[in-house]
PDB file of C-alpha atoms and ligand atoms in Angstrom:
ATOM      1  CA  UNK A 195       9.070   1.115  -7.926  1.00  0.00           C
ATOM      2  CA  UNK A 196       6.360   3.744  -7.749  1.00  0.00           C
ATOM      3  CA  UNK A 197       2.626   2.957  -7.101  1.00  0.00           C
ATOM      4  CA  UNK A 198      -0.287   5.305  -7.610  1.00  0.00           C
ATOM      5  CA  UNK A 199      -3.194   4.984  -5.171  1.00  0.00           C
ATOM      6  CA  UNK A 200      -6.615   6.219  -4.893  1.00  0.00           C
ATOM      7  CA  UNK A 201      -9.788   5.702  -2.962  1.00  0.00           C
ATOM      8  CA  UNK A 202     -13.427   7.004  -2.603  1.00  0.00           C
ATOM      9  CA  UNK A 203     -14.990   7.639   0.776  1.00  0.00           C
ATOM     10  CA  UNK A 204     -15.778   3.880   1.176  1.00  0.00           C
ATOM     11  CA  UNK A 205     -12.285   2.806   0.398  1.00  0.00           C
ATOM     12  CA  UNK A 206     -10.553   5.562   2.351  1.00  0.00           C
ATOM     13  CA  UNK A 207     -10.058   3.606   5.527  1.00  0.00           C
ATOM     14  CA  UNK A 208      -7.787   1.070   3.630  1.00  0.00           C
ATOM     15  CA  UNK A 209      -5.658   3.601   1.848  1.00  0.00           C
ATOM     16  CA  UNK A 210      -3.387   4.578   4.659  1.00  0.00           C
ATOM     17  CA  UNK A 211      -2.642   0.991   5.767  1.00  0.00           C
ATOM     18  CA  UNK A 212      -1.931  -0.025   2.170  1.00  0.00           C
ATOM     19  CA  UNK A 213       0.242   3.004   1.882  1.00  0.00           C
ATOM     20  CA  UNK A 214       2.173   2.057   4.991  1.00  0.00           C
ATOM     21  CA  UNK A 215       2.597  -1.402   3.834  1.00  0.00           C
ATOM     22  CA  UNK A 216       4.151  -0.370   0.544  1.00  0.00           C
ATOM     23  CA  UNK A 217       6.367   2.399   2.040  1.00  0.00           C
ATOM     24  CA  UNK A 218       7.830  -0.278   4.405  1.00  0.00           C
ATOM     25  CA  UNK A 219       8.808  -2.167   1.386  1.00  0.00           C
ATOM     26  CA  UNK A 220      10.682   0.813   0.104  1.00  0.00           C
ATOM     27  CA  UNK A 221       8.094   1.702  -2.612  1.00  0.00           C
ATOM     28  CA  UNK A 222       7.248   5.265  -3.415  1.00  0.00           C
ATOM     29  CA  UNK A 223       3.442   6.047  -3.202  1.00  0.00           C
ATOM     30  CA  UNK A 224       1.601   8.763  -5.151  1.00  0.00           C
ATOM     31  CA  UNK A 225      -1.524   9.529  -3.091  1.00  0.00           C
ATOM     32  CA  UNK A 226      -4.296  10.674  -5.331  1.00  0.00           C
ATOM     33  CA  UNK A 227      -6.853  10.984  -2.513  1.00  0.00           C
ATOM     34  CA  UNK A 228      -9.603  11.136  -1.233  1.00  0.00           C
ATOM     35  CA  UNK A 229      -8.484  12.282   2.233  1.00  0.00           C
ATOM     36  CA  UNK A 230     -11.676  11.821   4.321  1.00  0.00           C
ATOM     37  CA  UNK A 231     -14.917   9.871   4.538  1.00  0.00           C
ATOM     38  CA  UNK A 232     -16.888  12.707   2.810  1.00  0.00           C
ATOM     39  CA  UNK A 233     -18.908  11.301   0.050  1.00  0.00           C
ATOM     40  CA  UNK A 234     -17.183  11.637  -3.193  1.00  0.00           C
ATOM     41  CA  UNK A 235     -17.255   9.963  -6.804  1.00  0.00           C
ATOM     42  CA  UNK A 236     -15.050   7.044  -7.399  1.00  0.00           C
ATOM     43  CA  UNK A 237     -14.524   7.765 -11.152  1.00  0.00           C
ATOM     44  CA  UNK A 238     -12.463  10.863 -10.265  1.00  0.00           C
ATOM     45  CA  UNK A 239      -9.794   8.805  -8.462  1.00  0.00           C
ATOM     46  CA  UNK A 240     -10.007   5.972 -11.030  1.00  0.00           C
ATOM     47  CA  UNK A 241      -9.188   8.660 -13.753  1.00  0.00           C
ATOM     48  CA  UNK A 242      -6.294  10.057 -11.666  1.00  0.00           C
ATOM     49  CA  UNK A 243      -4.648   6.778 -10.993  1.00  0.00           C
ATOM     50  CA  UNK A 244      -5.360   5.576 -14.494  1.00  0.00           C
ATOM     51  CA  UNK A 245      -3.624   8.495 -15.873  1.00  0.00           C
ATOM     52  CA  UNK A 246      -0.601   7.983 -13.691  1.00  0.00           C
ATOM     53  CA  UNK A 247      -0.063   4.476 -14.965  1.00  0.00           C
ATOM     54  CA  UNK A 248      -0.978   5.335 -18.629  1.00  0.00           C
ATOM     55  CA  UNK A 249       1.659   8.246 -18.458  1.00  0.00           C
ATOM     56  CA  UNK A 250       4.221   5.988 -17.037  1.00  0.00           C
ATOM     57  CA  UNK A 251       4.374   7.999 -13.826  1.00  0.00           C
ATOM     58  CA  UNK A 252       3.592   4.898 -11.781  1.00  0.00           C
ATOM     59  CA  UNK A 253       4.457   1.125 -12.242  1.00  0.00           C
ATOM     60  CA  UNK A 254       0.921   0.057 -11.391  1.00  0.00           C
ATOM     61  CA  UNK A 255      -2.042   1.538  -9.621  1.00  0.00           C
ATOM     62  CA  UNK A 256      -4.241   0.500  -6.685  1.00  0.00           C
ATOM     63  CA  UNK A 257      -7.899   1.693  -6.362  1.00  0.00           C
ATOM     64  CA  UNK A 258     -10.306   1.066  -3.402  1.00  0.00           C
ATOM     65  CA  UNK A 259     -14.041   1.699  -3.141  1.00  0.00           C
ATOM     66  CA  UNK A 260     -16.854  -0.214  -1.324  1.00  0.00           C
ATOM     67  CA  UNK A 261     -16.923  -3.223  -3.745  1.00  0.00           C
ATOM     68  CA  UNK A 262     -13.938  -2.460  -6.110  1.00  0.00           C
ATOM     69  CA  UNK A 263     -16.409  -2.757  -8.893  1.00  0.00           C
ATOM     70  CA  UNK A 264     -16.967   0.901  -9.735  1.00  0.00           C
ATOM     71  CA  UNK A 265     -13.353   1.558  -9.605  1.00  0.00           C
ATOM     72  CA  UNK A 266     -12.508  -1.206 -12.163  1.00  0.00           C
ATOM     73  CA  UNK A 267     -15.286  -0.269 -14.427  1.00  0.00           C
ATOM     74  CA  UNK A 268     -13.995   3.422 -14.533  1.00  0.00           C
ATOM     75  CA  UNK A 269     -10.264   2.699 -14.539  1.00  0.00           C
ATOM     76  CA  UNK A 270     -10.800   0.340 -17.572  1.00  0.00           C
ATOM     77  CA  UNK A 271     -12.065   3.389 -19.628  1.00  0.00           C
ATOM     78  CA  UNK A 272      -8.661   5.003 -19.638  1.00  0.00           C
ATOM     79  CA  UNK A 273      -6.571   4.020 -22.601  1.00  0.00           C
ATOM     80  CA  UNK A 274      -3.873   1.327 -21.794  1.00  0.00           C
ATOM     81  CA  UNK A 275      -5.463   0.305 -18.399  1.00  0.00           C
ATOM     82  CA  UNK A 276      -6.149  -3.174 -17.571  1.00  0.00           C
ATOM     83  CA  UNK A 277      -7.858  -2.855 -14.254  1.00  0.00           C
ATOM     84  CA  UNK A 278      -8.717  -6.219 -12.352  1.00  0.00           C
ATOM     85  CA  UNK A 279     -11.070  -6.407  -9.304  1.00  0.00           C
ATOM     86  CA  UNK A 280      -9.149  -8.692  -6.728  1.00  0.00           C
ATOM     87  CA  UNK A 281     -11.102 -10.486  -4.156  1.00  0.00           C
ATOM     88  CA  UNK A 282      -9.229 -13.854  -3.818  1.00  0.00           C
ATOM     89  CA  UNK A 283      -5.552 -15.112  -3.627  1.00  0.00           C
ATOM     90  CA  UNK A 284      -6.084 -16.725  -7.050  1.00  0.00           C
ATOM     91  CA  UNK A 285      -7.240 -13.525  -8.820  1.00  0.00           C
ATOM     92  CA  UNK A 286      -4.497 -11.593  -7.225  1.00  0.00           C
ATOM     93  CA  UNK A 287      -1.957 -13.881  -8.942  1.00  0.00           C
ATOM     94  CA  UNK A 288      -3.790 -14.572 -12.214  1.00  0.00           C
ATOM     95  CA  UNK A 289      -4.715 -10.958 -12.850  1.00  0.00           C
ATOM     96  CA  UNK A 290      -0.814 -10.296 -12.985  1.00  0.00           C
ATOM     97  CA  UNK A 291       0.163 -13.504 -14.686  1.00  0.00           C
ATOM     98  CA  UNK A 292      -2.601 -14.028 -17.130  1.00  0.00           C
ATOM     99  CA  UNK A 293      -4.192 -10.466 -17.559  1.00  0.00           C
ATOM    100  CA  UNK A 294      -1.155  -8.409 -17.070  1.00  0.00           C
ATOM    101  CA  UNK A 295      -3.300  -6.176 -14.861  1.00  0.00           C
ATOM    102  CA  UNK A 296      -1.696  -2.717 -14.334  1.00  0.00           C
ATOM    103  CA  UNK A 297      -4.309  -1.526 -11.939  1.00  0.00           C
ATOM    104  CA  UNK A 298      -5.756  -3.547  -9.181  1.00  0.00           C
ATOM    105  CA  UNK A 299      -9.084  -2.671  -7.301  1.00  0.00           C
ATOM    106  CA  UNK A 300     -10.236  -3.767  -3.885  1.00  0.00           C
ATOM    107  CA  UNK A 301     -13.609  -3.511  -2.087  1.00  0.00           C
ATOM    108  CA  UNK A 302     -13.453  -2.381   1.627  1.00  0.00           C
ATOM    109  CA  UNK A 303     -16.916  -3.788   2.025  1.00  0.00           C
ATOM    110  CA  UNK A 304     -15.920  -7.135   0.629  1.00  0.00           C
ATOM    111  CA  UNK A 305     -12.363  -8.017   1.970  1.00  0.00           C
ATOM    112  CA  UNK A 306     -10.617  -7.320   5.297  1.00  0.00           C
ATOM    113  CA  UNK A 307      -7.560  -5.137   5.216  1.00  0.00           C
ATOM    114  CA  UNK A 308      -5.412  -8.219   6.128  1.00  0.00           C
ATOM    115  CA  UNK A 309      -6.802 -10.014   3.148  1.00  0.00           C
ATOM    116  CA  UNK A 310      -6.185  -7.049   0.778  1.00  0.00           C
ATOM    117  CA  UNK A 311      -2.553  -6.672   2.046  1.00  0.00           C
ATOM    118  CA  UNK A 312      -1.995 -10.278   1.369  1.00  0.00           C
ATOM    119  CA  UNK A 313      -3.654 -10.122  -2.130  1.00  0.00           C
ATOM    120  CA  UNK A 314      -1.272  -6.976  -2.753  1.00  0.00           C
ATOM    121  CA  UNK A 315       1.737  -8.914  -1.946  1.00  0.00           C
ATOM    122  CA  UNK A 316       0.669 -11.796  -4.190  1.00  0.00           C
ATOM    123  CA  UNK A 317       0.080  -9.606  -7.095  1.00  0.00           C
ATOM    124  CA  UNK A 318       3.470  -7.858  -6.614  1.00  0.00           C
ATOM    125  CA  UNK A 319       5.322 -11.098  -6.175  1.00  0.00           C
ATOM    126  CA  UNK A 320       3.786 -12.356  -9.495  1.00  0.00           C
ATOM    127  CA  UNK A 321       5.068 -11.942 -12.892  1.00  0.00           C
ATOM    128  CA  UNK A 322       3.382 -11.179 -16.237  1.00  0.00           C
ATOM    129  CA  UNK A 323       3.428 -14.505 -18.117  1.00  0.00           C
ATOM    130  CA  UNK A 324       5.355 -14.185 -21.422  1.00  0.00           C
ATOM    131  CA  UNK A 325       3.627 -17.438 -22.734  1.00  0.00           C
ATOM    132  CA  UNK A 326       2.347 -16.805 -26.269  1.00  0.00           C
ATOM    133  CA  UNK A 327      -1.265 -17.561 -25.484  1.00  0.00           C
ATOM    134  CA  UNK A 328      -1.320 -14.919 -22.756  1.00  0.00           C
ATOM    135  CA  UNK A 329       0.535 -12.359 -24.792  1.00  0.00           C
ATOM    136  CA  UNK A 330      -1.863 -12.827 -27.513  1.00  0.00           C
ATOM    137  CA  UNK A 331      -5.025 -12.365 -25.368  1.00  0.00           C
ATOM    138  CA  UNK A 332      -3.422  -9.231 -23.797  1.00  0.00           C
ATOM    139  CA  UNK A 333      -2.686  -7.899 -27.266  1.00  0.00           C
ATOM    140  CA  UNK A 334      -6.252  -8.474 -28.407  1.00  0.00           C
ATOM    141  CA  UNK A 335      -7.428  -6.361 -25.413  1.00  0.00           C
ATOM    142  CA  UNK A 336      -5.379  -3.554 -26.745  1.00  0.00           C
ATOM    143  CA  UNK A 337      -6.672  -4.199 -30.265  1.00  0.00           C
ATOM    144  CA  UNK A 338     -10.270  -3.805 -28.903  1.00  0.00           C
ATOM    145  CA  UNK A 339      -9.176  -0.559 -27.430  1.00  0.00           C
ATOM    146  CA  UNK A 340      -7.692   0.628 -30.851  1.00  0.00           C
ATOM    147  CA  UNK A 341     -10.997  -0.485 -32.435  1.00  0.00           C
ATOM    148  CA  UNK A 342      -9.066  -2.530 -34.944  1.00  0.00           C
ATOM    149  CA  UNK A 343     -12.093  -4.944 -35.310  1.00  0.00           C
ATOM    150  CA  UNK A 344     -14.375  -2.070 -36.417  1.00  0.00           C
ATOM    151  CA  UNK A 345     -12.050  -0.927 -39.210  1.00  0.00           C
TER     152      UNK A 345
HETATM  153  C1  LIG B 546     -20.154   4.086  -2.478  1.00  0.00           C
HETATM  154  O1  LIG B 546     -21.343   3.929  -1.705  1.00  0.00           O
HETATM  155  C2  LIG B 546     -20.096   2.897  -3.341  1.00  0.00           C
HETATM  156  O2  LIG B 546     -20.947   2.673  -4.237  1.00  0.00           O
HETATM  157  C3  LIG B 546     -18.707   2.906  -4.005  1.00  0.00           C
HETATM  158  O3  LIG B 546     -17.711   2.910  -2.914  1.00  0.00           O
HETATM  159  C4  LIG B 546     -18.281   1.581  -4.742  1.00  0.00           C
HETATM  160  O4  LIG B 546     -18.702   0.468  -4.135  1.00  0.00           O
HETATM  161  C5  LIG B 546     -18.741   1.571  -6.257  1.00  0.00           C
HETATM  162  O5  LIG B 546     -18.629   0.635  -6.980  1.00  0.00           O
END
């Protein structure tokens, strides 16, 4: 498995522990930066990670900023990306099972690193539900992206 990870200056402190956690599990990590606490712009990293997932160079993506909100908004602008802000164990699971999220975002100012690592494990150990109702809803998300409703 390959995971793409990115963070802004606020999320930077969580990037290394998340990388170490993944590497201990034998997962290859593609680190898209940032590499310091110097102020930077979260959309730059959301785009890099989103493109890795979109281009099938990574199985899923992780983005960390202060709240996880900016990263999720920006990553969802990349075609094919379903980015979910994960703040609870419940959303860690349902973002995968119900929404088929292929990018998860965390807020370093919202959750502790221990919580984030727990959420990450829950997400990774959950499966995308193949039930028709969930499949249909995810398909409709793609149709919004393709602007089918406007044609
Ligand atoms: C940076 O101060 C902060 O705005 C950013 O990390 C993030 O929380 C945006 O959504």
